Short mmCIF file of C-alpha atoms in Angstrom, two decimals:
data_model
loop_
_atom_site.label_atom_id
_atom_site.label_comp_id
_atom_site.label_asym_id
_atom_site.label_seq_id
_atom_site.Cartn_x
_atom_site.Cartn_y
_atom_site.Cartn_z
CA MET A 1 -65.58 -31.24 -27.20
CA SER A 2 -67.20 -30.43 -23.78
CA PRO A 3 -67.38 -33.02 -21.02
CA VAL A 4 -71.16 -33.00 -21.26
CA ILE A 5 -71.17 -33.82 -24.96
CA ALA A 6 -68.44 -36.46 -24.48
CA SER A 7 -70.43 -38.20 -21.76
CA VAL A 8 -73.53 -38.23 -23.86
CA GLN A 9 -71.72 -39.86 -26.86
CA ARG A 10 -69.91 -42.50 -24.84
CA PRO A 11 -71.24 -45.99 -25.54
CA GLU A 12 -73.13 -47.46 -22.62
CA LEU A 13 -74.47 -50.88 -21.66
CA PHE A 14 -77.83 -51.48 -23.19
CA GLY A 15 -77.51 -48.23 -25.20
CA GLY A 16 -78.23 -47.92 -28.83
CA VAL A 17 -75.06 -49.69 -30.03
CA HIS A 18 -75.28 -52.46 -27.50
CA LEU A 19 -78.96 -53.15 -28.10
CA GLY A 20 -78.53 -52.97 -31.90
CA THR A 21 -75.75 -55.50 -31.65
CA LEU A 22 -77.84 -57.89 -29.56
CA VAL A 23 -80.80 -57.51 -32.05
CA VAL A 24 -78.50 -58.46 -34.92
CA THR A 25 -77.38 -61.48 -32.85
CA VAL A 26 -80.98 -62.69 -32.34
CA LEU A 27 -81.75 -62.32 -36.02
CA LEU A 28 -78.66 -64.21 -37.09
CA ALA A 29 -79.50 -66.97 -34.55
CA ILE A 30 -82.90 -67.43 -36.12
CA LEU A 31 -81.33 -67.56 -39.58
CA VAL A 32 -78.69 -70.03 -38.57
CA ILE A 33 -81.11 -72.44 -36.99
CA TRP A 34 -83.51 -72.19 -40.00
CA ALA A 35 -80.57 -72.74 -42.46
CA GLY A 36 -79.25 -75.70 -40.48
CA ARG A 37 -82.53 -77.55 -40.50
CA ARG A 38 -82.95 -76.94 -44.22
CA LEU A 39 -79.51 -78.10 -45.08
CA ARG A 40 -79.13 -80.90 -42.52
CA GLY A 41 -77.50 -84.03 -43.96
CA THR A 42 -76.64 -82.47 -47.34
CA ASP A 43 -73.29 -81.92 -48.94
CA ALA A 44 -74.01 -78.18 -48.80
CA GLU A 45 -74.32 -78.41 -44.96
CA ALA A 46 -71.00 -80.21 -44.66
CA ALA A 47 -69.23 -77.79 -46.89
CA LEU A 48 -70.75 -74.78 -45.12
CA SER A 49 -69.85 -76.17 -41.69
CA ARG A 50 -66.25 -76.75 -42.64
CA SER A 51 -65.86 -73.34 -44.39
CA ALA A 52 -67.25 -71.58 -41.34
CA GLY A 53 -64.90 -73.45 -39.17
CA TRP A 54 -61.81 -72.58 -41.16
CA VAL A 55 -62.93 -68.93 -41.35
CA LEU A 56 -63.42 -68.79 -37.56
CA LEU A 57 -60.05 -70.45 -37.00
CA ALA A 58 -58.32 -67.91 -39.35
CA ALA A 59 -60.12 -65.02 -37.67
CA SER A 60 -59.20 -66.30 -34.20
CA LEU A 61 -55.58 -66.68 -35.07
CA GLY A 62 -55.53 -63.22 -36.61
CA TRP A 63 -57.07 -61.59 -33.59
CA MET A 64 -54.66 -63.38 -31.27
CA ILE A 65 -51.73 -62.21 -33.27
CA TRP A 66 -53.07 -58.67 -33.50
CA GLY A 67 -53.25 -58.55 -29.69
CA MET A 68 -49.72 -59.66 -29.38
CA LEU A 69 -48.20 -57.09 -31.67
CA PRO A 70 -45.91 -54.65 -29.79
CA ALA A 71 -48.27 -51.76 -30.36
CA ASN A 72 -51.23 -53.64 -28.88
CA TRP A 73 -49.50 -55.76 -26.22
CA ASP A 74 -51.06 -55.77 -22.80
CA ILE A 75 -50.11 -58.37 -20.27
CA GLU A 76 -53.56 -58.05 -18.71
CA ASP A 77 -55.39 -58.97 -21.98
CA SER A 78 -53.16 -60.19 -24.84
CA LEU A 79 -52.62 -63.79 -23.73
CA PRO A 80 -55.34 -66.15 -25.04
CA LEU A 81 -56.32 -67.27 -21.61
CA HIS A 82 -60.00 -66.12 -21.23
CA TYR A 83 -62.59 -68.82 -21.79
CA SER A 84 -63.72 -67.06 -24.99
CA ASP A 85 -60.16 -67.28 -26.40
CA ALA A 86 -60.13 -71.07 -25.99
CA LEU A 87 -63.73 -71.30 -27.17
CA ARG A 88 -63.01 -69.77 -30.52
CA PHE A 89 -60.62 -72.44 -31.44
CA ILE A 90 -62.69 -75.29 -30.03
CA THR A 91 -65.83 -74.09 -31.83
CA ALA A 92 -63.77 -74.03 -35.04
CA VAL A 93 -62.81 -77.70 -34.40
CA ALA A 94 -66.55 -78.51 -33.70
CA LEU A 95 -67.58 -77.01 -37.05
CA ILE A 96 -64.78 -78.63 -39.09
CA ARG A 97 -64.66 -82.11 -37.53
CA LYS A 98 -67.85 -82.25 -35.45
CA SER A 99 -65.83 -84.00 -32.68
CA GLN A 100 -68.02 -84.93 -29.71
CA TRP A 101 -65.78 -83.17 -27.13
CA ALA A 102 -65.62 -80.03 -29.31
CA VAL A 103 -69.37 -79.90 -29.79
CA ALA A 104 -69.98 -80.44 -26.08
CA VAL A 105 -67.62 -77.56 -25.03
CA CYS A 106 -68.98 -75.18 -27.63
CA TYR A 107 -72.59 -75.97 -26.57
CA TYR A 108 -72.09 -75.30 -22.79
CA TRP A 109 -69.48 -72.66 -22.91
CA GLY A 110 -70.75 -70.81 -25.98
CA LEU A 111 -74.28 -70.37 -24.72
CA THR A 112 -73.39 -69.38 -21.09
CA LEU A 113 -69.78 -68.17 -20.43
CA ASN A 114 -69.61 -66.50 -23.91
CA THR A 115 -72.93 -64.67 -23.53
CA GLN A 116 -71.72 -63.06 -20.21
CA ALA A 117 -69.33 -61.10 -22.42
CA MET A 118 -72.10 -60.14 -24.73
CA ILE A 119 -74.58 -59.08 -22.14
CA THR A 120 -72.17 -56.98 -20.01
CA PRO A 121 -69.27 -55.97 -22.28
CA HIS A 122 -66.86 -53.34 -21.15
CA PRO A 123 -67.92 -49.96 -22.66
CA SER A 124 -64.69 -49.81 -24.59
CA GLN A 125 -66.01 -52.84 -26.63
CA LEU A 126 -68.96 -50.68 -27.82
CA GLU A 127 -66.91 -48.16 -29.78
CA VAL A 128 -68.08 -48.67 -33.29
CA PHE A 129 -65.80 -48.56 -36.38
CA SER A 130 -62.76 -49.88 -34.56
CA VAL A 131 -60.80 -53.13 -35.14
CA ASN A 132 -61.51 -54.08 -31.64
CA PHE A 133 -65.24 -53.75 -32.00
CA VAL A 134 -65.37 -55.79 -35.21
CA PHE A 135 -63.34 -58.66 -33.85
CA TYR A 136 -64.82 -58.63 -30.31
CA TRP A 137 -68.40 -58.87 -31.48
CA GLY A 138 -67.73 -60.87 -34.60
CA LEU A 139 -65.99 -63.65 -32.68
CA HIS A 140 -68.33 -63.64 -29.71
CA ILE A 141 -71.39 -63.80 -32.05
CA ALA A 142 -69.76 -66.53 -34.07
CA VAL A 143 -69.18 -68.81 -31.12
CA PHE A 144 -72.71 -68.15 -29.96
CA LEU A 145 -74.12 -69.15 -33.36
CA GLY A 146 -71.92 -72.28 -33.58
CA PRO A 147 -73.84 -74.39 -30.97
CA LEU A 148 -77.07 -73.20 -32.40
CA TRP A 149 -76.10 -74.47 -35.84
CA LEU A 150 -74.80 -77.71 -34.47
CA VAL A 151 -77.51 -78.53 -31.98
CA TRP A 152 -80.72 -77.00 -33.08
CA GLY A 153 -79.80 -76.86 -36.75
CA LEU A 154 -77.98 -80.13 -37.40
CA GLY A 155 -79.50 -82.23 -34.72
CA HIS A 156 -76.68 -82.99 -32.28
CA ARG A 157 -78.07 -83.91 -28.94
CA PRO A 158 -76.10 -83.11 -25.82
CA GLN A 159 -76.00 -86.01 -23.26
CA TRP A 160 -74.58 -86.37 -19.72
CA LYS A 161 -71.22 -87.40 -21.07
CA ASP A 162 -71.10 -84.08 -22.89
CA PHE A 163 -71.94 -82.27 -19.62
CA PHE A 164 -69.03 -83.96 -17.81
CA ILE A 165 -66.64 -83.23 -20.72
CA ALA A 166 -67.48 -79.47 -20.78
CA PHE A 167 -67.61 -79.11 -17.01
CA THR A 168 -64.29 -80.96 -16.44
CA ALA A 169 -62.70 -78.88 -19.17
CA ALA A 170 -63.96 -75.67 -17.51
CA LEU A 171 -62.53 -76.64 -14.10
CA LEU A 172 -59.19 -77.69 -15.60
CA TRP A 173 -58.91 -74.42 -17.61
CA ALA A 174 -59.80 -72.40 -14.43
CA GLY A 175 -57.09 -74.22 -12.51
CA MET A 176 -54.42 -73.52 -15.08
CA VAL A 177 -55.45 -69.88 -15.54
CA MET A 178 -55.54 -69.25 -11.76
CA VAL A 179 -51.90 -70.41 -11.59
CA VAL A 180 -50.92 -68.06 -14.45
CA ASN A 181 -52.78 -65.23 -12.76
CA SER A 182 -51.01 -65.78 -9.51
CA VAL A 183 -47.63 -65.72 -11.29
CA LEU A 184 -48.17 -62.76 -13.63
CA GLY A 185 -50.55 -60.77 -11.33
CA THR A 186 -53.28 -60.81 -14.14
CA ASN A 187 -57.00 -61.50 -14.02
CA TYR A 188 -57.65 -63.76 -16.97
CA ALA A 189 -61.14 -65.42 -16.97
CA PHE A 190 -61.89 -62.90 -14.07
CA LEU A 191 -60.93 -65.73 -11.61
CA ASN A 192 -58.98 -63.44 -9.27
CA ARG A 193 -61.25 -60.36 -9.22
CA THR A 194 -64.46 -59.30 -10.82
CA PRO A 195 -64.26 -57.26 -14.07
CA GLU A 196 -63.87 -53.50 -13.93
CA GLY A 197 -67.17 -52.86 -15.56
CA ALA A 198 -70.64 -54.13 -14.62
CA SER A 199 -70.88 -57.86 -14.45
CA LEU A 200 -73.21 -60.57 -13.20
CA LEU A 201 -70.35 -61.64 -10.95
CA ASP A 202 -70.92 -58.54 -8.84
CA PHE A 203 -74.00 -60.31 -7.41
CA LEU A 204 -72.05 -63.39 -6.24
CA GLY A 205 -69.99 -61.83 -3.46
CA PRO A 206 -66.29 -61.07 -2.97
CA TRP A 207 -63.35 -63.40 -4.14
CA PRO A 208 -63.09 -66.34 -3.67
CA ILE A 209 -66.81 -66.75 -2.72
CA TYR A 210 -67.92 -65.67 -6.17
CA VAL A 211 -65.77 -68.23 -7.79
CA LEU A 212 -67.34 -71.02 -5.73
CA TRP A 213 -70.77 -69.71 -6.50
CA LEU A 214 -69.86 -69.48 -10.22
CA VAL A 215 -68.76 -73.20 -10.23
CA ALA A 216 -72.02 -74.28 -8.46
CA LEU A 217 -74.30 -72.18 -10.62
CA THR A 218 -72.55 -73.27 -13.78
CA GLY A 219 -73.01 -76.85 -12.95
CA MET A 220 -76.73 -76.38 -12.23
CA VAL A 221 -77.43 -74.37 -15.37
CA TRP A 222 -75.47 -76.94 -17.50
CA ALA A 223 -77.39 -79.74 -15.95
CA LEU A 224 -80.63 -78.09 -16.87
CA MET A 225 -79.23 -77.57 -20.40
CA THR A 226 -78.61 -81.35 -20.56
CA TRP A 227 -81.71 -82.82 -19.11
CA PRO A 228 -84.27 -82.07 -21.89
CA TRP A 229 -82.00 -83.67 -24.49
CA THR A 230 -81.57 -86.93 -22.48
CA SER A 231 -85.22 -87.75 -22.62
CA ALA A 232 -85.95 -86.38 -26.14
CA VAL A 233 -83.11 -88.29 -27.78
CA ARG A 234 -84.79 -91.67 -26.98
CA SER A 235 -87.75 -90.88 -29.15
CA SER A 236 -85.87 -88.90 -31.86
CA PRO A 237 -84.35 -90.22 -35.09
CA PRO A 238 -80.56 -90.53 -35.20
CA SER A 239 -78.78 -87.18 -35.15
CA ALA A 240 -76.32 -85.91 -37.75
CA ASP A 241 -73.19 -88.02 -38.08
CA ARG A 242 -70.25 -86.82 -35.92
CA VAL A 243 -66.72 -88.00 -35.29
CA ASP A 244 -66.40 -89.15 -31.58
CA THR A 245 -62.73 -88.20 -31.12
#
């Protein structure tokens, strides 16, 4: 194959494969919200939530084990230390138990930190018909749909307590991962340098300036994601039952 043909066929950001995947995500989002509202409060909703949570948990464990197999091991990527790695398990807990802390984290992390990986994935994540493509996009889409199901579908209403839970958890995770990165020379959560491919972090300056900007911008965006619910909840009927653990 000539270099010209190879370059034409290589997946690109916002190329056909990428845009097609994003369109599928939007269509699934609409379906999930519609189904959540139709099934809210029913036995079918509870069973579907739990089933989805267990499937997500099993898939997340399978993907983590797959990455740790000798043939796939890469110290830079195999450890489950990216925010999306933790988010998969937290979203599974949110779906199975509807715990307040888990719903809070999956709402804020899932709709912001997770979408960064969907909007600007590395081109290697766009190679269709590979195990990597299926799990990467399947899991990222799942944790994006999770908060849509729980909040817009089932009626959970994020409050300022939820904001502080998610923000504190994000800071604690960042602190832990930065220590691991400094010991192993890795770049999990992209806290020690920006990703190799295109990223929104490229607009925030060099390290460590972009990390400080990321903390500030995340706090502002998450505050804006909280404010509308704090006023709406006062005039809304009680939300779906959840376990505050």
